[in-house]
Amino acid sequence: TVRIWDLQTRECTRVLEGHSDCVRSVCALGPSLLASGSRDKTVRIWDLQTGKCTRVLEGHSDCVRSVCALGPSLLASGS
């Protein structure tokens, strides 16, 4: 689960659910997109406006420990 927090009010404004195991890394991909990497061996791309997962990236054979934006359309993930 990924939680989005308002730092001024200290309130959780959105909960992103979809990974089947713990989330190990998150990375902003711009003002309205977020990537998350999980122990379930996937990377998920989230639309922060809707809270919906828009893509599931598969291919890792182990836990995804890090995700990093490399540009407007590139993402690195490490397991």
Rosetta silent file (secondary structure, phi, psi, omega in degrees, C-alpha in Angstrom):
SEQUENCE: TVRIWDLQTRECTRVLEGHSDCVRSVCALGPSLLASGSRDKTVRIWDLQTGKCTRVLEGHSDCVRSVCALGPSLLASGS
SCORE:     score description
SCORE:     0.000 S_00000001
   1 L     0.000  138.873  174.237    0.000    0.000    0.000 S_00000001
   2 E  -114.213  134.315  176.665    1.149    3.530   -0.798 S_00000001
   3 E  -114.829  137.381  176.263   -0.252    6.460    1.153 S_00000001
   4 E  -104.385  129.064 -173.564   -0.236   10.060   -0.061 S_00000001
   5 E  -117.056  140.917  169.056    0.025   12.612    2.729 S_00000001
   6 E   -88.428  114.430 -174.746   -0.783   16.308    2.992 S_00000001
   7 L   -70.939  -24.183  178.737    2.174   17.628    4.968 S_00000001
   8 L   -76.422  -44.341 -177.704    0.331   20.729    6.209 S_00000001
   9 L   -91.874  -13.807 -176.776   -2.706   18.936    7.617 S_00000001
  10 L    63.470   25.267  179.953   -0.888   15.636    8.326 S_00000001
  11 E  -102.145  144.543  172.167   -3.843   13.837    6.759 S_00000001
  12 E   -77.654  122.523 -176.401   -3.688   10.893    4.391 S_00000001
  13 E   -98.620  -19.231 -179.673   -5.333   12.129    1.190 S_00000001
  14 E  -159.572  144.678  175.313   -5.177    8.940   -0.879 S_00000001
  15 E  -120.431  124.676 -179.512   -4.402    5.246   -0.463 S_00000001
  16 E  -103.959  111.118 -176.739   -3.048    3.360   -3.488 S_00000001
  17 L  -115.487  139.296  178.634   -3.779   -0.350   -3.220 S_00000001
  18 L   169.591  -30.865  176.592   -2.817   -3.073   -5.658 S_00000001
  19 L   -68.210  146.390 -179.994    0.520   -4.628   -4.726 S_00000001
  20 L   -95.800    1.694  176.726    0.235   -8.117   -3.249 S_00000001
  21 L  -146.878  179.865 -173.561    3.258   -7.654   -0.958 S_00000001
  22 L   -64.659  146.916  177.979    5.009   -4.772    0.814 S_00000001
  23 E   -86.216  130.267 -177.268    6.096   -1.690   -1.130 S_00000001
  24 E  -104.415  -21.175 -174.926    9.850   -1.078   -0.995 S_00000001
  25 E  -156.378  145.615  172.723   10.232    2.097   -3.092 S_00000001
  26 E  -134.285  154.101 -178.196    8.260    4.991   -4.562 S_00000001
  27 E  -152.242  128.742  176.005    9.259    7.655   -7.063 S_00000001
  28 E   -71.148  134.991  177.647    7.451   10.713   -8.431 S_00000001
  29 L  -111.279   16.674 -176.442    7.188   10.707  -12.226 S_00000001
  30 L   138.514 -175.126 -176.248    5.749   14.207  -12.389 S_00000001
  31 L   -68.939  -19.398 -176.153    2.984   16.088  -10.616 S_00000001
  32 L  -127.515    7.340  178.489    0.318   13.460  -11.294 S_00000001
  33 E  -127.083  146.779  178.854    2.158   10.133  -11.677 S_00000001
  34 E  -138.570  141.759  172.851    3.918    7.897   -9.170 S_00000001
  35 E  -109.407  143.327  175.611    5.861    4.652   -9.565 S_00000001
  36 E  -133.395  140.026  176.892    6.048    2.040   -6.807 S_00000001
  37 E  -114.797  141.870 -170.594    8.227   -1.046   -6.537 S_00000001
  38 E  -133.444  163.924  173.407    7.238   -3.997   -4.414 S_00000001
  39 L   -67.636  -11.638  176.955    8.293   -7.275   -2.912 S_00000001
  40 L   -80.650    6.714  175.223    5.689   -8.804   -5.267 S_00000001
  41 L    75.457   17.829  179.333    8.295   -8.323   -8.072 S_00000001
  42 E  -122.612  160.148  168.586    6.298   -5.655   -9.914 S_00000001
  43 E  -114.831  132.317  177.406    6.457   -1.931  -10.572 S_00000001
  44 E  -115.760  141.745  175.693    3.135   -0.121  -10.664 S_00000001
  45 E  -106.828  129.048 -174.266    2.419    3.255  -12.238 S_00000001
  46 E  -116.978  140.620  170.718   -0.263    5.279  -10.467 S_00000001
  47 E   -92.037  113.196 -176.078   -2.436    8.196  -11.554 S_00000001
  48 L   -72.873  -19.089  176.969   -2.512   10.440   -8.479 S_00000001
  49 L   -70.630  -40.926 -175.984   -5.638   12.274   -9.666 S_00000001
  50 L  -102.048  -21.804 -175.196   -7.752    9.099   -9.702 S_00000001
  51 L    79.762    9.074 -177.269   -5.761    6.814   -7.398 S_00000001
  52 E   -94.333  146.404  172.223   -5.881    4.096  -10.057 S_00000001
  53 E   -78.252  125.673 -178.179   -3.026    1.890  -11.194 S_00000001
  54 E   -99.807  -21.295  179.573   -2.511    2.573  -14.901 S_00000001
  55 E  -151.432  146.673  171.048    0.266    0.047  -15.613 S_00000001
  56 E  -121.432  120.389 -179.698    1.859   -3.007  -14.034 S_00000001
  57 E  -102.430  120.730 -177.734    5.447   -3.644  -15.134 S_00000001
  58 E  -116.683  155.267  178.201    6.610   -7.242  -14.711 S_00000001
  59 L   150.310  -17.713  177.364    9.953   -8.881  -15.359 S_00000001
  60 L   -76.645  144.989  177.622   11.899   -8.909  -12.112 S_00000001
  61 L   -99.519    1.949  179.350   12.713  -12.297  -10.608 S_00000001
  62 L  -146.064  177.286  178.820   13.098  -10.847   -7.105 S_00000001
  63 L   -52.152  134.714  174.256   11.783   -8.027   -4.923 S_00000001
  64 L   -83.839  113.320 -174.104   11.891   -4.581   -6.564 S_00000001
  65 L   -97.058  -20.211 -179.185   13.959   -2.540   -4.123 S_00000001
  66 E  -151.099  146.769  172.042   14.281    0.746   -5.993 S_00000001
  67 E  -134.035  144.397 -176.319   12.637    2.804   -8.722 S_00000001
  68 E  -149.086  129.656  176.157   14.042    5.993  -10.244 S_00000001
  69 E   -73.796  133.325  179.431   12.771    8.336  -12.946 S_00000001
  70 E  -109.587   -7.051 -178.840   15.289    8.827  -15.760 S_00000001
  71 E   165.099 -172.213 -175.248   13.250   11.254  -17.841 S_00000001
  72 L   -64.287  -24.275 -178.560    9.696   11.892  -19.026 S_00000001
  73 L  -134.385   18.204  178.205    9.244    8.380  -20.414 S_00000001
  74 E  -126.087  140.900  179.338   12.009    6.291  -18.813 S_00000001
  75 E  -137.579  135.390  173.372   12.086    4.542  -15.446 S_00000001
  76 E  -104.035  142.573  175.231   14.813    2.394  -13.878 S_00000001
  77 E  -136.391  143.150 -177.489   13.954   -0.326  -11.372 S_00000001
  78 E  -126.258  140.779  177.978   16.293   -2.496   -9.353 S_00000001
  79 L  -125.335    0.000    0.000   15.857   -5.837   -7.674 S_00000001
